[in-house]
Amino acid sequence: MVPRRQRGGTGRKRIDTARLIQDPAARQVAFSKRRNTLFNMAGDISALCGVHTAVVVFSSSARGNCYAFGSPSVDAVLQRLDGAAPPAVEEEEDAAATLMALRKELEDTKARVEAEKARIKAVEAGVKQAMVAARTPMWWEADVNALGAAELPEFEAALCRLRDAVVRHADSLHAADQNGASFTATTGRVDEALHADHTLFSISTTSGHG
């Protein structure tokens, strides 16, 4: 029998590389991400193993905001820690069911948000193609015949917002004219408004012609 060869090395070891993040902005981003991960892990172990969990975290900001997660609740876990009687089984089951429902609602909301982001991104891509077809850097001059059923309603809504902005500033121009304001000043405000409305679709107006 051929003897088994032993692998080199000393086996699997855990290397602790955790270090305090020095940059405050990067530290806050890491805290937000890992806090949610920590709460999700606490919720998972509670749901899978039928145990009570509580996690309390204080941020390192000047305000020291407190974030907490508990199953069935932070108060229930703290009461047990103080020696109080645990809640009835029915209360635990109701709390667990409520927690699961809330988590499902949160996941569904996240999915809807991501779907809406993807839809808006696709609409903007369609408008960009219509701008190329019309050989214009201005989104409101895009070729409407190149827009599909998904883009047209959003395009119409954006045009309405632009129209309302023009009407508001035309009224402002008229009022300023009656009050004796200079033509240069009022015209400048209208130009600024139109420039601001270039971004109604979040599309750069500096794209080249097709």
PDB file of C-alpha atoms in Angstrom:
ATOM      1  CA  MET A   1       0.000   0.000   0.000  1.00  0.00           C
ATOM      2  CA  VAL A   2       1.443   3.338  -1.037  1.00  0.00           C
ATOM      3  CA  PRO A   3       1.592   5.699   1.926  1.00  0.00           C
ATOM      4  CA  ARG A   4      -0.336   8.943   1.565  1.00  0.00           C
ATOM      5  CA  ARG A   5       1.738  11.982   0.918  1.00  0.00           C
ATOM      6  CA  GLN A   6       1.292  14.699   3.421  1.00  0.00           C
ATOM      7  CA  ARG A   7       0.664  18.160   2.105  1.00  0.00           C
ATOM      8  CA  GLY A   8       3.160  20.815   2.922  1.00  0.00           C
ATOM      9  CA  GLY A   9       2.412  23.734   5.152  1.00  0.00           C
ATOM     10  CA  THR A  10       0.967  23.965   8.604  1.00  0.00           C
ATOM     11  CA  GLY A  11      -2.697  23.740   7.678  1.00  0.00           C
ATOM     12  CA  ARG A  12      -5.357  26.338   7.379  1.00  0.00           C
ATOM     13  CA  LYS A  13      -4.911  29.325   9.626  1.00  0.00           C
ATOM     14  CA  ARG A  14      -6.998  32.404  10.224  1.00  0.00           C
ATOM     15  CA  ILE A  15      -5.096  35.567   9.495  1.00  0.00           C
ATOM     16  CA  ASP A  16      -6.437  38.570  11.332  1.00  0.00           C
ATOM     17  CA  THR A  17      -5.959  41.539   9.027  1.00  0.00           C
ATOM     18  CA  ALA A  18      -8.622  43.776  10.551  1.00  0.00           C
ATOM     19  CA  ARG A  19      -7.313  47.267  11.030  1.00  0.00           C
ATOM     20  CA  LEU A  20      -8.989  50.531  11.910  1.00  0.00           C
ATOM     21  CA  ILE A  21      -9.895  52.441   8.748  1.00  0.00           C
ATOM     22  CA  GLN A  22      -8.225  55.799   9.077  1.00  0.00           C
ATOM     23  CA  ASP A  23     -10.250  57.739   6.501  1.00  0.00           C
ATOM     24  CA  PRO A  24     -13.516  58.890   8.188  1.00  0.00           C
ATOM     25  CA  ALA A  25     -15.605  58.743   4.975  1.00  0.00           C
ATOM     26  CA  ALA A  26     -14.397  55.249   4.073  1.00  0.00           C
ATOM     27  CA  ARG A  27     -14.917  54.148   7.680  1.00  0.00           C
ATOM     28  CA  GLN A  28     -18.542  55.349   7.616  1.00  0.00           C
ATOM     29  CA  VAL A  29     -19.231  53.506   4.345  1.00  0.00           C
ATOM     30  CA  ALA A  30     -17.733  50.299   5.740  1.00  0.00           C
ATOM     31  CA  PHE A  31     -19.750  50.720   8.939  1.00  0.00           C
ATOM     32  CA  SER A  32     -23.037  51.092   7.045  1.00  0.00           C
ATOM     33  CA  LYS A  33     -22.405  48.022   4.882  1.00  0.00           C
ATOM     34  CA  ARG A  34     -21.135  45.743   7.649  1.00  0.00           C
ATOM     35  CA  ARG A  35     -23.845  46.865  10.086  1.00  0.00           C
ATOM     36  CA  ASN A  36     -26.540  45.633   7.713  1.00  0.00           C
ATOM     37  CA  THR A  37     -24.619  42.383   7.208  1.00  0.00           C
ATOM     38  CA  LEU A  38     -24.378  41.927  10.970  1.00  0.00           C
ATOM     39  CA  PHE A  39     -28.105  42.490  11.445  1.00  0.00           C
ATOM     40  CA  ASN A  40     -28.927  40.073   8.616  1.00  0.00           C
ATOM     41  CA  MET A  41     -26.739  37.395  10.207  1.00  0.00           C
ATOM     42  CA  ALA A  42     -28.450  37.934  13.563  1.00  0.00           C
ATOM     43  CA  GLY A  43     -31.859  37.606  11.894  1.00  0.00           C
ATOM     44  CA  ASP A  44     -30.790  34.446  10.053  1.00  0.00           C
ATOM     45  CA  ILE A  45     -29.521  32.662  13.157  1.00  0.00           C
ATOM     46  CA  SER A  46     -32.714  33.623  14.977  1.00  0.00           C
ATOM     47  CA  ALA A  47     -34.964  32.295  12.212  1.00  0.00           C
ATOM     48  CA  LEU A  48     -32.945  29.136  11.510  1.00  0.00           C
ATOM     49  CA  CYS A  49     -32.184  28.099  15.080  1.00  0.00           C
ATOM     50  CA  GLY A  50     -35.169  29.507  16.953  1.00  0.00           C
ATOM     51  CA  VAL A  51     -33.014  31.597  19.291  1.00  0.00           C
ATOM     52  CA  HIS A  52     -33.377  35.126  20.582  1.00  0.00           C
ATOM     53  CA  THR A  53     -30.780  37.609  19.406  1.00  0.00           C
ATOM     54  CA  ALA A  54     -30.051  41.271  20.048  1.00  0.00           C
ATOM     55  CA  VAL A  55     -27.377  43.442  18.466  1.00  0.00           C
ATOM     56  CA  VAL A  56     -26.734  47.036  19.521  1.00  0.00           C
ATOM     57  CA  VAL A  57     -24.192  49.171  17.685  1.00  0.00           C
ATOM     58  CA  PHE A  58     -23.104  52.753  18.308  1.00  0.00           C
ATOM     59  CA  SER A  59     -21.498  54.679  15.464  1.00  0.00           C
ATOM     60  CA  SER A  60     -18.191  56.460  15.907  1.00  0.00           C
ATOM     61  CA  SER A  61     -19.600  59.757  14.659  1.00  0.00           C
ATOM     62  CA  ALA A  62     -19.847  62.817  16.859  1.00  0.00           C
ATOM     63  CA  ARG A  63     -23.538  62.119  17.502  1.00  0.00           C
ATOM     64  CA  GLY A  64     -22.882  58.475  18.309  1.00  0.00           C
ATOM     65  CA  ASN A  65     -26.053  57.179  16.663  1.00  0.00           C
ATOM     66  CA  CYS A  66     -27.428  53.923  18.046  1.00  0.00           C
ATOM     67  CA  TYR A  67     -28.532  51.082  15.756  1.00  0.00           C
ATOM     68  CA  ALA A  68     -30.223  47.978  17.110  1.00  0.00           C
ATOM     69  CA  PHE A  69     -31.727  44.725  15.921  1.00  0.00           C
ATOM     70  CA  GLY A  70     -33.558  42.170  18.015  1.00  0.00           C
ATOM     71  CA  SER A  71     -35.538  38.991  17.537  1.00  0.00           C
ATOM     72  CA  PRO A  72     -38.250  38.911  18.692  1.00  0.00           C
ATOM     73  CA  SER A  73     -37.203  42.387  19.886  1.00  0.00           C
ATOM     74  CA  VAL A  74     -34.325  44.089  21.664  1.00  0.00           C
ATOM     75  CA  ASP A  75     -36.544  44.777  24.699  1.00  0.00           C
ATOM     76  CA  ALA A  76     -37.546  41.113  24.961  1.00  0.00           C
ATOM     77  CA  VAL A  77     -33.915  39.984  24.908  1.00  0.00           C
ATOM     78  CA  LEU A  78     -32.870  42.582  27.478  1.00  0.00           C
ATOM     79  CA  GLN A  79     -35.747  41.551  29.753  1.00  0.00           C
ATOM     80  CA  ARG A  80     -34.519  37.951  29.666  1.00  0.00           C
ATOM     81  CA  LEU A  81     -31.010  39.194  30.413  1.00  0.00           C
ATOM     82  CA  ASP A  82     -32.384  40.928  33.506  1.00  0.00           C
ATOM     83  CA  GLY A  83     -34.030  37.678  34.629  1.00  0.00           C
ATOM     84  CA  ALA A  84     -37.563  38.469  33.569  1.00  0.00           C
ATOM     85  CA  ALA A  85     -39.827  35.660  32.420  1.00  0.00           C
ATOM     86  CA  PRO A  86     -39.529  34.869  28.704  1.00  0.00           C
ATOM     87  CA  PRO A  87     -42.505  35.754  26.498  1.00  0.00           C
ATOM     88  CA  ALA A  88     -45.151  33.150  25.813  1.00  0.00           C
ATOM     89  CA  VAL A  89     -44.678  30.783  22.902  1.00  0.00           C
ATOM     90  CA  GLU A  90     -47.547  32.389  21.031  1.00  0.00           C
ATOM     91  CA  GLU A  91     -45.918  35.797  21.391  1.00  0.00           C
ATOM     92  CA  GLU A  92     -42.618  34.414  20.120  1.00  0.00           C
ATOM     93  CA  GLU A  93     -44.286  32.845  17.103  1.00  0.00           C
ATOM     94  CA  ASP A  94     -46.176  36.048  16.309  1.00  0.00           C
ATOM     95  CA  ALA A  95     -42.989  38.114  16.650  1.00  0.00           C
ATOM     96  CA  ALA A  96     -41.047  35.698  14.448  1.00  0.00           C
ATOM     97  CA  ALA A  97     -43.772  35.765  11.801  1.00  0.00           C
ATOM     98  CA  THR A  98     -43.853  39.571  11.895  1.00  0.00           C
ATOM     99  CA  LEU A  99     -40.084  39.703  11.545  1.00  0.00           C
ATOM    100  CA  MET A 100     -40.099  37.363   8.558  1.00  0.00           C
ATOM    101  CA  ALA A 101     -42.883  39.386   6.921  1.00  0.00           C
ATOM    102  CA  LEU A 102     -40.957  42.621   7.422  1.00  0.00           C
ATOM    103  CA  ARG A 103     -37.793  41.112   5.996  1.00  0.00           C
ATOM    104  CA  LYS A 104     -39.697  39.814   2.959  1.00  0.00           C
ATOM    105  CA  GLU A 105     -41.274  43.230   2.446  1.00  0.00           C
ATOM    106  CA  LEU A 106     -37.823  44.815   2.619  1.00  0.00           C
ATOM    107  CA  GLU A 107     -36.414  42.404   0.036  1.00  0.00           C
ATOM    108  CA  ASP A 108     -39.410  42.975  -2.237  1.00  0.00           C
ATOM    109  CA  THR A 109     -38.959  46.748  -1.955  1.00  0.00           C
ATOM    110  CA  LYS A 110     -35.271  46.449  -2.811  1.00  0.00           C
ATOM    111  CA  ALA A 111     -36.142  44.331  -5.841  1.00  0.00           C
ATOM    112  CA  ARG A 112     -38.699  46.893  -7.036  1.00  0.00           C
ATOM    113  CA  VAL A 113     -36.199  49.733  -6.608  1.00  0.00           C
ATOM    114  CA  GLU A 114     -33.559  47.876  -8.619  1.00  0.00           C
ATOM    115  CA  ALA A 115     -36.122  47.074 -11.326  1.00  0.00           C
ATOM    116  CA  GLU A 116     -37.132  50.747 -11.542  1.00  0.00           C
ATOM    117  CA  LYS A 117     -33.479  51.795 -11.796  1.00  0.00           C
ATOM    118  CA  ALA A 118     -32.968  49.342 -14.639  1.00  0.00           C
ATOM    119  CA  ARG A 119     -36.121  50.626 -16.390  1.00  0.00           C
ATOM    120  CA  ILE A 120     -35.020  54.265 -16.154  1.00  0.00           C
ATOM    121  CA  LYS A 121     -31.552  53.341 -17.415  1.00  0.00           C
ATOM    122  CA  ALA A 122     -33.096  51.588 -20.414  1.00  0.00           C
ATOM    123  CA  VAL A 123     -35.304  54.618 -21.113  1.00  0.00           C
ATOM    124  CA  GLU A 124     -32.309  56.947 -21.019  1.00  0.00           C
ATOM    125  CA  ALA A 125     -30.451  54.651 -23.419  1.00  0.00           C
ATOM    126  CA  GLY A 126     -33.417  54.786 -25.819  1.00  0.00           C
ATOM    127  CA  VAL A 127     -33.528  58.593 -25.655  1.00  0.00           C
ATOM    128  CA  LYS A 128     -29.790  58.754 -26.350  1.00  0.00           C
ATOM    129  CA  GLN A 129     -30.305  56.646 -29.470  1.00  0.00           C
ATOM    130  CA  ALA A 130     -33.118  58.978 -30.565  1.00  0.00           C
ATOM    131  CA  MET A 131     -30.770  61.948 -30.035  1.00  0.00           C
ATOM    132  CA  VAL A 132     -28.204  60.281 -32.270  1.00  0.00           C
ATOM    133  CA  ALA A 133     -30.889  59.637 -34.897  1.00  0.00           C
ATOM    134  CA  ALA A 134     -31.839  63.321 -34.853  1.00  0.00           C
ATOM    135  CA  ARG A 135     -28.157  64.403 -34.808  1.00  0.00           C
ATOM    136  CA  THR A 136     -28.697  66.659 -31.811  1.00  0.00           C
ATOM    137  CA  PRO A 137     -27.092  66.964 -28.366  1.00  0.00           C
ATOM    138  CA  MET A 138     -30.382  68.258 -26.907  1.00  0.00           C
ATOM    139  CA  TRP A 139     -32.669  65.559 -25.511  1.00  0.00           C
ATOM    140  CA  TRP A 140     -35.864  67.518 -26.275  1.00  0.00           C
ATOM    141  CA  GLU A 141     -34.917  67.546 -29.956  1.00  0.00           C
ATOM    142  CA  ALA A 142     -34.634  63.760 -30.108  1.00  0.00           C
ATOM    143  CA  ASP A 143     -36.349  61.913 -32.952  1.00  0.00           C
ATOM    144  CA  VAL A 144     -39.656  60.801 -31.408  1.00  0.00           C
ATOM    145  CA  ASN A 145     -40.117  58.260 -34.203  1.00  0.00           C
ATOM    146  CA  ALA A 146     -37.069  56.456 -32.818  1.00  0.00           C
ATOM    147  CA  LEU A 147     -38.646  56.152 -29.357  1.00  0.00           C
ATOM    148  CA  GLY A 148     -40.522  53.058 -28.284  1.00  0.00           C
ATOM    149  CA  ALA A 149     -43.509  52.482 -26.009  1.00  0.00           C
ATOM    150  CA  ALA A 150     -41.258  52.410 -22.935  1.00  0.00           C
ATOM    151  CA  GLU A 151     -39.567  55.743 -23.702  1.00  0.00           C
ATOM    152  CA  LEU A 152     -42.480  57.857 -24.979  1.00  0.00           C
ATOM    153  CA  PRO A 153     -44.351  58.322 -21.649  1.00  0.00           C
ATOM    154  CA  GLU A 154     -41.164  59.370 -19.848  1.00  0.00           C
ATOM    155  CA  PHE A 155     -40.201  61.632 -22.753  1.00  0.00           C
ATOM    156  CA  GLU A 156     -43.621  63.302 -22.673  1.00  0.00           C
ATOM    157  CA  ALA A 157     -43.399  63.824 -18.909  1.00  0.00           C
ATOM    158  CA  ALA A 158     -39.954  65.391 -19.257  1.00  0.00           C
ATOM    159  CA  LEU A 159     -41.232  67.720 -21.990  1.00  0.00           C
ATOM    160  CA  CYS A 160     -44.082  68.784 -19.693  1.00  0.00           C
ATOM    161  CA  ARG A 161     -41.598  69.576 -16.918  1.00  0.00           C
ATOM    162  CA  LEU A 162     -39.520  71.617 -19.352  1.00  0.00           C
ATOM    163  CA  ARG A 163     -42.629  73.469 -20.576  1.00  0.00           C
ATOM    164  CA  ASP A 164     -43.650  74.266 -16.986  1.00  0.00           C
ATOM    165  CA  ALA A 165     -40.159  75.579 -16.252  1.00  0.00           C
ATOM    166  CA  VAL A 166     -40.275  77.834 -19.320  1.00  0.00           C
ATOM    167  CA  VAL A 167     -43.726  79.141 -18.352  1.00  0.00           C
ATOM    168  CA  ARG A 168     -42.612  79.873 -14.787  1.00  0.00           C
ATOM    169  CA  HIS A 169     -39.589  81.815 -15.930  1.00  0.00           C
ATOM    170  CA  ALA A 170     -41.557  83.608 -18.638  1.00  0.00           C
ATOM    171  CA  ASP A 171     -43.925  84.770 -15.890  1.00  0.00           C
ATOM    172  CA  SER A 172     -40.913  85.801 -13.819  1.00  0.00           C
ATOM    173  CA  LEU A 173     -39.555  87.734 -16.790  1.00  0.00           C
ATOM    174  CA  HIS A 174     -42.891  89.499 -17.246  1.00  0.00           C
ATOM    175  CA  ALA A 175     -43.116  90.377 -13.549  1.00  0.00           C
ATOM    176  CA  ALA A 176     -39.542  91.650 -13.491  1.00  0.00           C
ATOM    177  CA  ASP A 177     -40.215  93.703 -16.618  1.00  0.00           C
ATOM    178  CA  GLN A 178     -43.175  95.344 -14.911  1.00  0.00           C
ATOM    179  CA  ASN A 179     -41.046  96.068 -11.839  1.00  0.00           C
ATOM    180  CA  GLY A 180     -38.355  97.713 -13.952  1.00  0.00           C
ATOM    181  CA  ALA A 181     -35.693  94.998 -13.700  1.00  0.00           C
ATOM    182  CA  SER A 182     -33.036  94.953 -16.373  1.00  0.00           C
ATOM    183  CA  PHE A 183     -33.566  92.790 -19.447  1.00  0.00           C
ATOM    184  CA  THR A 184     -30.076  91.316 -19.090  1.00  0.00           C
ATOM    185  CA  ALA A 185     -30.690  90.108 -15.547  1.00  0.00           C
ATOM    186  CA  THR A 186     -34.037  88.449 -16.302  1.00  0.00           C
ATOM    187  CA  THR A 187     -32.783  86.893 -19.526  1.00  0.00           C
ATOM    188  CA  GLY A 188     -29.860  85.456 -17.603  1.00  0.00           C
ATOM    189  CA  ARG A 189     -32.239  83.767 -15.160  1.00  0.00           C
ATOM    190  CA  VAL A 190     -34.193  82.204 -18.016  1.00  0.00           C
ATOM    191  CA  ASP A 191     -30.984  80.934 -19.606  1.00  0.00           C
ATOM    192  CA  GLU A 192     -29.936  79.419 -16.289  1.00  0.00           C
ATOM    193  CA  ALA A 193     -33.301  77.677 -15.956  1.00  0.00           C
ATOM    194  CA  LEU A 194     -33.118  76.213 -19.445  1.00  0.00           C
ATOM    195  CA  HIS A 195     -29.570  75.019 -18.798  1.00  0.00           C
ATOM    196  CA  ALA A 196     -30.714  73.358 -15.565  1.00  0.00           C
ATOM    197  CA  ASP A 197     -33.483  71.562 -17.437  1.00  0.00           C
ATOM    198  CA  HIS A 198     -30.947  69.994 -19.781  1.00  0.00           C
ATOM    199  CA  THR A 199     -30.528  67.297 -17.166  1.00  0.00           C
ATOM    200  CA  LEU A 200     -34.174  66.269 -16.877  1.00  0.00           C
ATOM    201  CA  PHE A 201     -33.225  62.929 -18.363  1.00  0.00           C
ATOM    202  CA  SER A 202     -29.791  62.777 -16.654  1.00  0.00           C
ATOM    203  CA  ILE A 203     -28.368  62.714 -20.189  1.00  0.00           C
ATOM    204  CA  SER A 204     -25.285  64.687 -21.042  1.00  0.00           C
ATOM    205  CA  THR A 205     -25.942  67.365 -23.642  1.00  0.00           C
ATOM    206  CA  THR A 206     -22.314  67.313 -24.767  1.00  0.00           C
ATOM    207  CA  SER A 207     -22.567  63.999 -26.641  1.00  0.00           C
ATOM    208  CA  GLY A 208     -21.327  64.174 -30.198  1.00  0.00           C
ATOM    209  CA  HIS A 209     -23.457  63.955 -33.269  1.00  0.00           C
ATOM    210  CA  GLY A 210     -24.063  60.555 -34.785  1.00  0.00           C
TER     211      GLY A 210
END
